Coordinates of C-alpha atoms in Angstrom, one line a residue:
M3 CA 0.0 0.0 0.0
K4 CA 1.3 3.4 -1.1
K5 CA 2.0 5.7 1.9
E6 CA -0.2 8.8 1.7
T7 CA 1.7 12.1 1.6
L8 CA 0.4 14.6 4.2
S9 CA -0.1 18.1 3.0
V10 CA 1.1 21.1 4.9
A11 CA -2.0 22.7 6.5
I12 CA -3.0 26.2 5.6
Q13 CA -2.8 27.2 9.3
Q14 CA 0.9 26.2 9.3
I15 CA 1.5 28.4 6.2
E16 CA -0.2 31.3 7.8
D17 CA 1.8 30.9 11.0
A18 CA 5.0 30.7 9.0
V19 CA 4.0 33.9 7.2
T20 CA 3.4 35.7 10.5
A21 CA 6.8 34.6 11.8
A22 CA 8.6 35.7 8.7
R23 CA 6.8 39.0 8.8
L24 CA 7.7 39.7 12.4
C25 CA 11.3 38.7 11.9
G26 CA 11.7 40.9 8.8
S27 CA 9.9 43.9 10.3
G28 CA 7.1 43.5 7.7
T29 CA 9.3 42.7 4.7
F30 CA 10.1 39.0 3.8
T31 CA 10.4 36.6 0.9
V32 CA 8.7 33.3 -0.1
N33 CA 11.9 31.5 1.0
D34 CA 11.7 33.1 4.4
V35 CA 8.2 31.5 4.8
L36 CA 9.4 28.1 3.4
A37 CA 12.3 28.0 5.9
R38 CA 9.8 28.1 8.7
L39 CA 7.7 25.1 7.4
P40 CA 8.4 21.6 8.5
K41 CA 7.8 19.9 5.2
Q42 CA 8.8 20.9 1.7
E43 CA 6.2 19.7 -0.8
K44 CA 6.7 20.3 -4.5
E45 CA 3.7 22.5 -4.7
L46 CA 4.5 24.4 -1.5
P47 CA 6.2 27.5 -3.0
E48 CA 3.3 28.0 -5.3
R49 CA 0.8 27.6 -2.5
V50 CA 2.7 30.2 -0.4
E51 CA 2.9 32.6 -3.3
N52 CA -0.8 32.3 -4.2
L53 CA -1.7 32.9 -0.5
L54 CA 0.4 36.0 -0.3
E55 CA -0.7 37.4 -3.7
S56 CA -4.4 37.1 -2.8
D57 CA -4.0 38.7 0.6
S58 CA -4.7 42.5 0.7
A59 CA -2.6 42.8 3.8
F60 CA 0.6 42.6 1.6
F61 CA 2.3 44.4 -1.2
S62 CA 4.4 42.4 -3.6
D63 CA 7.4 43.8 -5.5
G64 CA 6.8 41.2 -8.3
S65 CA 9.9 39.2 -7.6
G66 CA 9.1 37.2 -4.5
T67 CA 9.5 39.9 -1.8
Y68 CA 6.4 41.0 0.2
T69 CA 5.8 43.9 2.5
G70 CA 3.0 44.1 5.1
R71 CA 0.8 47.1 4.4
A72 CA 0.4 47.8 8.1
E73 CA 4.1 48.1 8.6
F74 CA 4.4 50.2 5.4
F75 CA 1.7 52.7 6.2
T76 CA 2.1 53.0 10.0
G77 CA 3.8 56.3 10.8
G78 CA 3.2 57.5 7.2
E79 CA 1.8 61.0 6.8
F80 CA -0.6 62.5 4.3
L81 CA -2.6 65.7 3.8
I82 CA -6.3 66.4 3.6
T83 CA -7.4 69.7 2.1
P84 CA -11.0 70.5 3.2
D85 CA -12.8 72.7 0.7
D86 CA -14.6 76.0 1.4
R87 CA -18.0 74.3 2.0
E88 CA -16.5 71.9 4.5
I89 CA -14.8 74.7 6.3
E90 CA -17.9 76.9 6.4
D91 CA -20.1 74.0 7.6
G92 CA -17.4 72.8 10.1
V93 CA -17.2 69.3 8.8
L94 CA -15.0 66.9 7.0
F95 CA -16.4 64.3 4.6
P96 CA -14.4 61.0 5.1
G97 CA -15.3 60.0 1.5
H98 CA -12.2 58.9 -0.3
R99 CA -9.8 60.9 2.0
F100 CA -8.6 57.9 4.0
T101 CA -9.2 54.7 2.0
A102 CA -5.7 54.6 0.4
Y103 CA -4.0 54.7 3.8
V104 CA -6.0 52.2 5.9
S105 CA -7.1 48.6 5.6
P106 CA -9.8 47.9 3.0
D107 CA -11.9 46.4 5.9
V108 CA -12.2 49.9 7.5
F109 CA -15.4 51.7 6.4
P110 CA -14.6 55.3 5.5
S111 CA -16.8 56.9 8.2
D112 CA -15.5 54.3 10.8
V113 CA -12.0 55.8 10.7
V114 CA -10.9 56.8 14.2
L115 CA -9.8 60.5 13.8
I116 CA -7.8 61.9 16.7
H117 CA -6.7 65.5 17.2
E118 CA -3.0 65.2 18.1
E119 CA -2.8 68.3 20.3
D120 CA -5.3 67.2 22.9
Q121 CA -5.7 63.5 21.9
S122 CA -9.5 64.0 21.6
R123 CA -11.4 61.7 19.3
V124 CA -13.4 63.6 16.7
R125 CA -17.1 63.0 16.9
R126 CA -19.3 62.3 13.9
K127 CA -22.5 64.0 12.9
T128 CA -25.1 63.3 10.2
V129 CA -25.6 65.8 7.4
T130 CA -28.3 66.0 4.7
G131 CA -27.8 67.3 1.2
T132 CA -28.1 66.3 -2.4
L133 CA -26.1 63.8 -4.5
A134 CA -24.7 66.6 -6.6
E135 CA -23.4 68.4 -3.4
F136 CA -21.7 65.4 -1.9
F137 CA -20.6 63.2 -4.8
H138 CA -17.2 64.8 -5.4
Y139 CA -16.0 64.0 -1.9
H140 CA -16.3 60.3 -2.9
L141 CA -15.0 60.4 -6.4
L142 CA -12.0 58.2 -5.7
L143 CA -14.0 55.5 -4.2
G144 CA -14.8 54.3 -7.7
S145 CA -18.0 53.5 -9.4
E146 CA -18.3 50.0 -7.8
Q147 CA -18.2 51.4 -4.2
V148 CA -19.6 54.9 -4.1
F149 CA -23.3 54.1 -4.2
D150 CA -22.8 51.0 -2.0
Y151 CA -21.1 53.3 0.5
F152 CA -24.0 55.8 0.4
V153 CA -26.6 53.0 0.9
A154 CA -24.6 51.5 3.8
E155 CA -24.3 54.9 5.5
H156 CA -28.0 55.4 6.0
P157 CA -31.2 53.4 5.1
E158 CA -32.8 56.5 3.5
N159 CA -30.1 56.5 0.8
E160 CA -31.6 53.3 -0.6
A161 CA -33.5 55.4 -3.1
L162 CA -30.1 55.9 -4.9
Q163 CA -30.4 52.4 -6.2
D164 CA -33.4 53.4 -8.3
G165 CA -31.4 55.6 -10.7
P166 CA -30.3 58.7 -8.7
G167 CA -30.7 62.3 -10.0
A168 CA -28.5 65.2 -9.0
D169 CA -31.1 66.4 -6.5
C170 CA -31.6 63.1 -4.9
P171 CA -31.4 63.6 -1.1
V172 CA -28.5 61.9 0.7
K173 CA -27.7 61.5 4.4
L174 CA -24.0 60.9 5.3
N175 CA -21.9 60.7 8.4
V176 CA -19.1 63.3 8.6
F177 CA -16.5 64.4 11.1
D178 CA -17.4 67.4 13.2
L179 CA -14.4 69.7 13.0
K180 CA -16.2 73.0 13.7
K181 CA -14.3 73.7 17.0
F182 CA -11.0 72.8 15.4
Y183 CA -11.5 74.9 12.3
H184 CA -12.5 77.9 14.6
S185 CA -9.6 77.4 17.0
V186 CA -6.9 77.7 14.2
D187 CA -8.8 80.1 12.0
F188 CA -8.8 77.4 9.3
A189 CA -9.0 78.7 5.7
G190 CA -8.9 77.5 2.1
G191 CA -5.4 76.2 1.3
D192 CA -4.8 75.1 4.9
A193 CA -4.5 71.3 5.4
L194 CA -4.9 68.5 8.0
L195 CA -1.5 66.8 8.4
C196 CA -2.5 63.2 9.2
R197 CA -0.4 60.3 10.4
V198 CA -1.4 56.6 10.3
E199 CA -1.3 55.3 13.8
D200 CA -3.0 51.9 13.1
W201 CA -3.5 50.7 9.6
Q202 CA -5.6 47.7 10.6
Q203 CA -8.0 49.6 12.8
G204 CA -8.0 52.8 10.8
T205 CA -6.7 55.1 13.5
I206 CA -5.5 58.5 12.2
K207 CA -4.0 61.4 14.2
F208 CA -4.0 64.9 12.7
R209 CA -2.7 68.4 13.3
Y210 CA -3.0 71.8 11.6
L211 CA -0.8 72.7 8.7
P212 CA -1.1 76.3 7.6
G213 CA -1.3 77.0 3.9
D214 CA 1.7 79.3 4.2
N215 CA 3.8 76.2 5.1
R216 CA 3.1 74.6 1.8
R217 CA 5.1 75.9 -1.2
H218 CA 3.5 75.6 -4.7
N219 CA 6.7 74.1 -6.1
D220 CA 6.9 71.4 -3.4
R221 CA 3.2 70.6 -4.0
A222 CA 3.8 70.3 -7.7
A223 CA 6.8 68.0 -7.2
W224 CA 4.8 65.8 -4.8
I225 CA 2.0 65.6 -7.4
D226 CA 4.5 64.7 -10.1
D227 CA 6.0 62.0 -8.0
C228 CA 2.6 60.5 -7.3
T229 CA 1.6 60.7 -10.9
D230 CA 4.7 58.8 -11.9
A231 CA 3.9 56.1 -9.3
I232 CA 0.2 55.9 -10.5
I233 CA 1.5 55.3 -14.1
E234 CA 3.7 52.5 -12.8
V235 CA 0.7 50.9 -11.2
I236 CA -1.4 51.3 -14.3
N237 CA 1.3 49.7 -16.4
R238 CA 1.8 46.9 -13.9
F239 CA -1.7 45.4 -13.6
A240 CA -3.3 43.9 -16.7
D241 CA -6.7 44.2 -14.9
Y242 CA -7.2 47.5 -13.2
P243 CA -7.8 47.3 -9.4
D244 CA -10.4 49.6 -8.0
I245 CA -9.3 53.2 -7.4
P246 CA -8.6 52.9 -3.6
E247 CA -6.4 49.9 -4.3
Q248 CA -4.6 51.7 -7.2
L249 CA -3.9 54.5 -4.8
A250 CA -2.6 52.2 -2.1
W251 CA -0.2 50.6 -4.6
T252 CA 0.8 54.1 -5.8
F253 CA 2.3 54.8 -2.4
F254 CA 4.1 51.5 -2.4
H255 CA 5.6 52.1 -5.8
G256 CA 6.4 55.7 -5.0
G257 CA 8.1 54.8 -1.7
K258 CA 8.1 56.2 1.8
K259 CA 9.1 59.6 0.5
L260 CA 5.5 60.2 -0.6
L261 CA 4.4 59.6 3.0
T262 CA 7.1 61.8 4.5
A263 CA 6.3 65.5 4.9
P264 CA 3.8 65.4 2.0
Q265 CA 2.9 68.6 0.3
G266 CA -0.2 67.7 -1.6
S267 CA -3.5 65.9 -1.0
L268 CA -5.4 63.3 -3.0
D269 CA -8.0 65.9 -4.0
E270 CA -5.2 68.2 -5.3
L271 CA -3.6 65.3 -7.0
I272 CA -6.6 64.3 -9.1
R273 CA -7.4 67.9 -9.8
E274 CA -4.0 69.1 -10.9
T275 CA -2.2 66.1 -12.5
R276 CA -2.0 66.4 -16.3
S277 CA -1.1 62.7 -17.0
V278 CA -3.7 60.7 -15.1
E279 CA -7.5 60.9 -14.9
I280 CA -10.6 58.8 -14.0
G281 CA -11.8 56.8 -16.9
L282 CA -14.1 53.9 -17.6
E283 CA -13.1 50.3 -18.4
G284 CA -15.8 47.7 -18.7
G285 CA -18.3 50.1 -17.1
H286 CA -16.1 50.6 -14.0
A287 CA -14.1 53.6 -12.9
H288 CA -10.3 53.4 -12.7
L289 CA -7.3 55.7 -12.8
I290 CA -6.0 55.7 -16.3
R291 CA -3.4 57.5 -18.3
Q292 CA -4.6 60.6 -20.0
Q293 CA -4.1 60.6 -23.8
Q294 CA -1.3 63.0 -24.6
E295 CA -0.9 64.7 -28.0
D296 CA 2.7 63.3 -28.4
D297 CA 1.3 59.8 -27.8
V298 CA -0.9 59.9 -30.9
P299 CA 0.7 58.4 -34.1
V300 CA 0.2 60.2 -37.4
D301 CA -1.1 58.4 -40.4
A302 CA 1.5 58.3 -43.2
G303 CA 0.7 60.9 -45.9
T304 CA -1.7 62.9 -43.8
D305 CA -1.7 65.5 -41.0
M306 CA -4.5 63.7 -39.1
P307 CA -3.8 61.6 -36.0
A308 CA -4.1 57.9 -36.6
P309 CA -7.1 56.2 -34.9
H310 CA -6.4 55.4 -31.3
Y311 CA -8.4 53.4 -28.8
D312 CA -6.7 54.4 -25.7
H313 CA -8.5 55.7 -22.6
G314 CA -9.4 59.4 -22.7
C315 CA -11.0 62.1 -20.6
D316 CA -14.0 61.0 -18.6
H317 CA -14.2 63.7 -16.0
D318 CA -14.3 67.5 -15.7
C319 CA -11.0 68.8 -16.8
D320 CA -10.0 70.9 -13.8
H321 CA -6.2 70.5 -13.9
D322 CA -3.7 73.3 -13.5
H323 CA -1.9 73.7 -16.8
D324 CA 1.6 75.0 -17.5
H325 CA 1.2 77.7 -20.2
D326 CA 4.8 78.4 -20.8
H327 CA 4.8 76.6 -24.1
D328 CA 4.9 77.4 -27.8
C329 CA 1.6 77.0 -29.5
D330 CA 1.7 75.0 -32.7
C331 CA -2.0 74.2 -33.0
D332 CA -2.5 76.3 -36.1
H333 CA -5.9 77.5 -35.1
G334 CA -5.3 81.1 -35.7
H335 CA -5.5 82.4 -32.2
V336 CA -2.8 84.2 -30.2
H337 CA -1.9 82.8 -26.8
A338 CA 0.2 85.7 -25.7
A339 CA -3.0 87.8 -25.4
H340 CA -4.0 85.7 -22.4
D341 CA -0.7 85.6 -20.6
I342 CA -1.3 86.4 -16.9
P343 CA -0.5 90.1 -16.5
E344 CA 2.6 91.2 -14.6
G345 CA 1.7 91.7 -10.9
F346 CA -1.3 89.4 -11.1
G347 CA 0.1 86.1 -9.7
I348 CA -3.1 85.4 -7.8
S349 CA -6.7 86.1 -8.8
R350 CA -9.4 87.2 -6.4
G351 CA -11.7 84.8 -8.2
E352 CA -11.9 81.0 -8.6
T353 CA -9.0 79.7 -10.7
E354 CA -8.2 76.1 -9.5
D355 CA -11.2 74.2 -10.8
L356 CA -12.7 74.7 -14.2
G357 CA -16.2 73.8 -13.2
R358 CA -16.2 76.3 -10.3
L359 CA -14.5 78.9 -12.5
L360 CA -17.3 78.6 -15.0
R361 CA -19.9 79.2 -12.3
D362 CA -17.8 82.0 -10.8
I363 CA -17.9 84.0 -14.0
G364 CA -21.6 83.5 -14.5
L365 CA -21.7 80.6 -16.9
S366 CA -24.2 77.7 -16.8
H367 CA -21.9 75.5 -18.8
T368 CA -20.2 72.4 -17.4
P369 CA -16.7 71.3 -18.4
A370 CA -18.2 68.2 -20.1
E371 CA -20.4 70.5 -22.2
V372 CA -17.3 72.6 -23.2
D373 CA -15.5 69.4 -24.3
A374 CA -18.6 68.3 -26.2
Y375 CA -18.8 71.5 -28.2
I376 CA -15.1 71.1 -29.1
L377 CA -15.6 67.5 -30.3
D378 CA -18.8 68.4 -32.1
N379 CA -16.9 71.1 -34.0
C380 CA -14.2 68.7 -34.8
F381 CA -16.6 66.1 -36.2
Y382 CA -18.2 68.6 -38.5
R383 CA -14.7 69.9 -39.5
E384 CA -15.2 73.3 -38.1
L385 CA -11.6 73.6 -37.0
E386 CA -11.2 77.3 -36.2
Y387 CA -10.9 78.1 -32.5
Q388 CA -12.8 81.4 -32.9
D389 CA -15.8 79.5 -34.3
F390 CA -15.9 77.1 -31.4
Y391 CA -15.5 80.0 -28.9
A392 CA -18.3 82.0 -30.4
R393 CA -20.6 79.0 -30.4
C394 CA -19.9 78.1 -26.8
F395 CA -19.5 81.5 -25.1
G396 CA -20.3 84.1 -27.7
R397 CA -23.7 85.2 -26.3
E398 CA -22.5 85.4 -22.7
Q399 CA -21.3 88.4 -20.8
L400 CA -18.5 86.9 -18.7
D401 CA -18.1 88.4 -15.2
F402 CA -14.4 88.0 -14.4
A403 CA -13.1 89.0 -11.0
D404 CA -10.0 90.4 -12.4
D405 CA -7.5 90.2 -15.3
A406 CA -5.7 87.2 -13.8
Q407 CA -8.9 85.2 -13.7
E408 CA -9.7 86.1 -17.3
A409 CA -6.3 85.0 -18.4
I410 CA -6.6 81.7 -16.6
F411 CA -10.0 81.1 -18.0
H412 CA -8.8 81.6 -21.6
N413 CA -5.8 79.4 -20.9
F414 CA -8.0 76.6 -19.6
I415 CA -10.3 76.8 -22.7
E416 CA -7.5 77.0 -25.2
D417 CA -5.7 74.1 -23.6
R418 CA -8.8 72.0 -23.9
W419 CA -9.2 73.0 -27.6
E420 CA -5.6 72.2 -28.3
Q421 CA -5.7 68.8 -26.6
L422 CA -9.0 67.6 -27.9
S423 CA -8.8 68.9 -31.4
G424 CA -5.2 67.8 -31.7
N425 CA -6.0 64.2 -30.6
Y426 CA -9.4 63.9 -32.3
D427 CA -10.1 60.5 -33.8
R428 CA -12.9 60.7 -36.3
V429 CA -13.1 57.0 -36.9
A430 CA -13.6 56.1 -33.3
D431 CA -16.1 59.0 -32.9
E432 CA -18.3 58.1 -35.9
I433 CA -21.1 56.4 -34.0
K434 CA -21.0 58.6 -30.9
A435 CA -20.9 62.0 -32.7
P436 CA -24.6 62.1 -33.8
V437 CA -25.6 61.2 -30.2
R438 CA -23.4 64.0 -28.8
S439 CA -24.9 66.4 -31.3
A440 CA -28.4 65.5 -30.2
V441 CA -27.4 66.0 -26.5
L442 CA -26.0 69.4 -27.4
E443 CA -29.3 70.5 -29.0
I444 CA -31.0 69.9 -25.7
V445 CA -28.1 71.6 -23.9
D446 CA -28.4 74.6 -26.2
E447 CA -32.1 75.1 -25.3
R448 CA -31.3 74.9 -21.5
L449 CA -28.4 77.4 -21.8
E450 CA -30.5 79.7 -23.9
F451 CA -33.1 79.7 -21.1
F452 CA -30.5 80.4 -18.4
H453 CA -29.0 83.2 -20.5
A454 CA -32.5 84.8 -20.7
L455 CA -33.0 84.3 -17.0
K456 CA -29.7 86.0 -16.2
Q457 CA -30.5 88.9 -18.5
S458 CA -34.0 89.3 -16.9
G459 CA -32.6 89.7 -13.4
I460 CA -35.3 87.5 -12.0
D461 CA -34.5 85.5 -8.9
P462 CA -34.5 81.8 -9.8
D463 CA -36.0 81.0 -6.4
S464 CA -39.2 82.8 -7.5
L465 CA -39.7 80.3 -10.4
P466 CA -41.8 77.1 -10.0
E467 CA -39.7 74.6 -8.1
T468 CA -40.9 71.5 -9.9
E469 CA -40.0 72.6 -13.4
F470 CA -36.7 74.1 -12.2
R471 CA -35.7 70.9 -10.5
Q472 CA -36.6 69.0 -13.7
L473 CA -34.1 71.2 -15.6
A474 CA -31.4 70.5 -13.0
S475 CA -32.0 66.7 -13.1
I476 CA -31.9 66.7 -16.9
G477 CA -28.7 68.7 -16.9
V478 CA -27.0 66.2 -14.6
Y479 CA -28.2 63.3 -16.7
L480 CA -26.9 64.9 -19.9
D481 CA -23.6 65.8 -18.2
H482 CA -22.9 62.2 -17.3
L483 CA -23.9 61.1 -20.8
L484 CA -21.5 63.6 -22.3
R485 CA -18.7 62.4 -20.2
L486 CA -19.2 58.9 -21.6
L487 CA -19.5 60.2 -25.2
N488 CA -16.4 62.5 -24.8
S489 CA -14.2 59.6 -23.6
P490 CA -12.4 57.4 -26.1
A491 CA -12.9 54.7 -23.6
G492 CA -16.7 55.0 -23.9
N493 CA -17.3 53.1 -27.1
L494 CA -20.8 52.5 -28.5
I495 CA -22.2 50.0 -31.0
L496 CA -24.8 51.2 -33.4
E497 CA -27.7 49.6 -31.5
E498 CA -26.7 51.4 -28.3
A499 CA -26.5 54.7 -30.1
E500 CA -30.0 54.2 -31.5
E501 CA -31.4 53.4 -28.1
M502 CA -29.7 56.5 -26.7
M503 CA -31.3 58.6 -29.5
E504 CA -34.7 57.3 -28.6
K505 CA -34.2 58.1 -24.9
L506 CA -32.9 61.6 -25.8
A507 CA -36.1 62.3 -27.7
G508 CA -38.0 61.7 -24.5
V509 CA -35.6 63.8 -22.5
A510 CA -36.0 66.6 -25.0
E511 CA -39.8 66.4 -24.7
T512 CA -39.6 66.6 -20.9
Q513 CA -37.3 69.6 -21.0
E514 CA -39.5 71.4 -23.6
A515 CA -42.5 70.9 -21.3
A516 CA -40.6 72.4 -18.3
L517 CA -39.4 75.3 -20.4
A518 CA -42.9 75.9 -21.7
E519 CA -43.9 76.6 -18.1
L520 CA -40.9 78.7 -17.2
Q521 CA -40.1 80.8 -20.3
P522 CA -43.3 83.0 -20.1
L523 CA -42.2 84.0 -16.6
V524 CA -38.8 85.1 -17.8
L525 CA -39.2 86.5 -21.4

């Protein structure tokens, strides 16, 4: 009778991993684990490797060395930059702010946040708002997690599962930082300097970091280093992990230097990087490389970019751009006219975020709509920048805070024109373009109404709420649709395009009915 070979139990392997981890201060190899096992089966190295590769408690360098995430992140520092609304309301949305730095098992609002100065634990409170107001704090949770997070936060959020609109009410748990903000006179540009105390439990200590202590060049360098590390992560994994996991790997690839005296936050990173953006792959959101003009091959014998099927822009373009470049876009406009005037290094108005900048100067456009107008002009071969600008903004009186804001606005818009028109792929856009044009027809009617409303001087709050909310919900739906249509990653087949066109006909009818009620009160 053949003697049966006894297999090494999984518990023995786990115990050996723990021993190797402790001995190596968190970093160890497969051989370190094997050396602590009593029996060497042929399949044992593969079993150990499979166990470690599937365990979210470890990072792998790809060559057999593993690092415990708890050891890697503990003691690491990162910044959170609350926005003006959070400061005004005295709160901090956990959202995506902590997920890269703590165990995936820690729910965002279950993070233990401790004020380092007095060791007090920050209390939570519940706030109520709309999806449109709260969504951007959760952008980096990814499409798979964000609505699950909302529903798990409060039972009343279950309505989000039925196809949420921008005005859908949302209840969320937030950190109450009102006293802290007041005690340090916290203002925009200031930051919370956070330190990971316990990765497994999600314990974070924080202290105040004045904005004056953060230099722009240092922040830009930190963002560049993070961007390089994100690109390494994108290149490494054939199947994209979700965004929080991508960010965790980003810090591993970037090294401890990214967690030592950091100068930028995740919110600033995704807003200001020019090489990485949020895109869709198989219907899920991931961090992807942004298509660069130099990346687009040129067809032999033509001046047109060759067709590409890479990922593209799927979110509002609100990056800071470096405008010290020579323009070779051949669109007949002069960039020098919009250089920031001497002595105007900082504007009194909004300049960091294109969406907020558009609202600040009195426009109802969204960044996705601006991109859509550019792509629509490209599809119909209307390739003069002035024609696009006149179509998009010509009827509007723009209320700039100062010359610096005006210069930054024009630089934003010209950069979008150069990037999108320079990379335009007519072949890939053939099916999507008619759908985009149909969306823009509906958008044109809405913008025309808001232009008339602005000219009339009538208070929007005096208009019928039902119809006004309908316009807002339609605007959000169309904005999300345009993001899909604007992105090279968002491909359509003919049948899908036809279905969209049918649905848009219904949307147009709904908007026309709402405008029929509102327009007589404005015109």
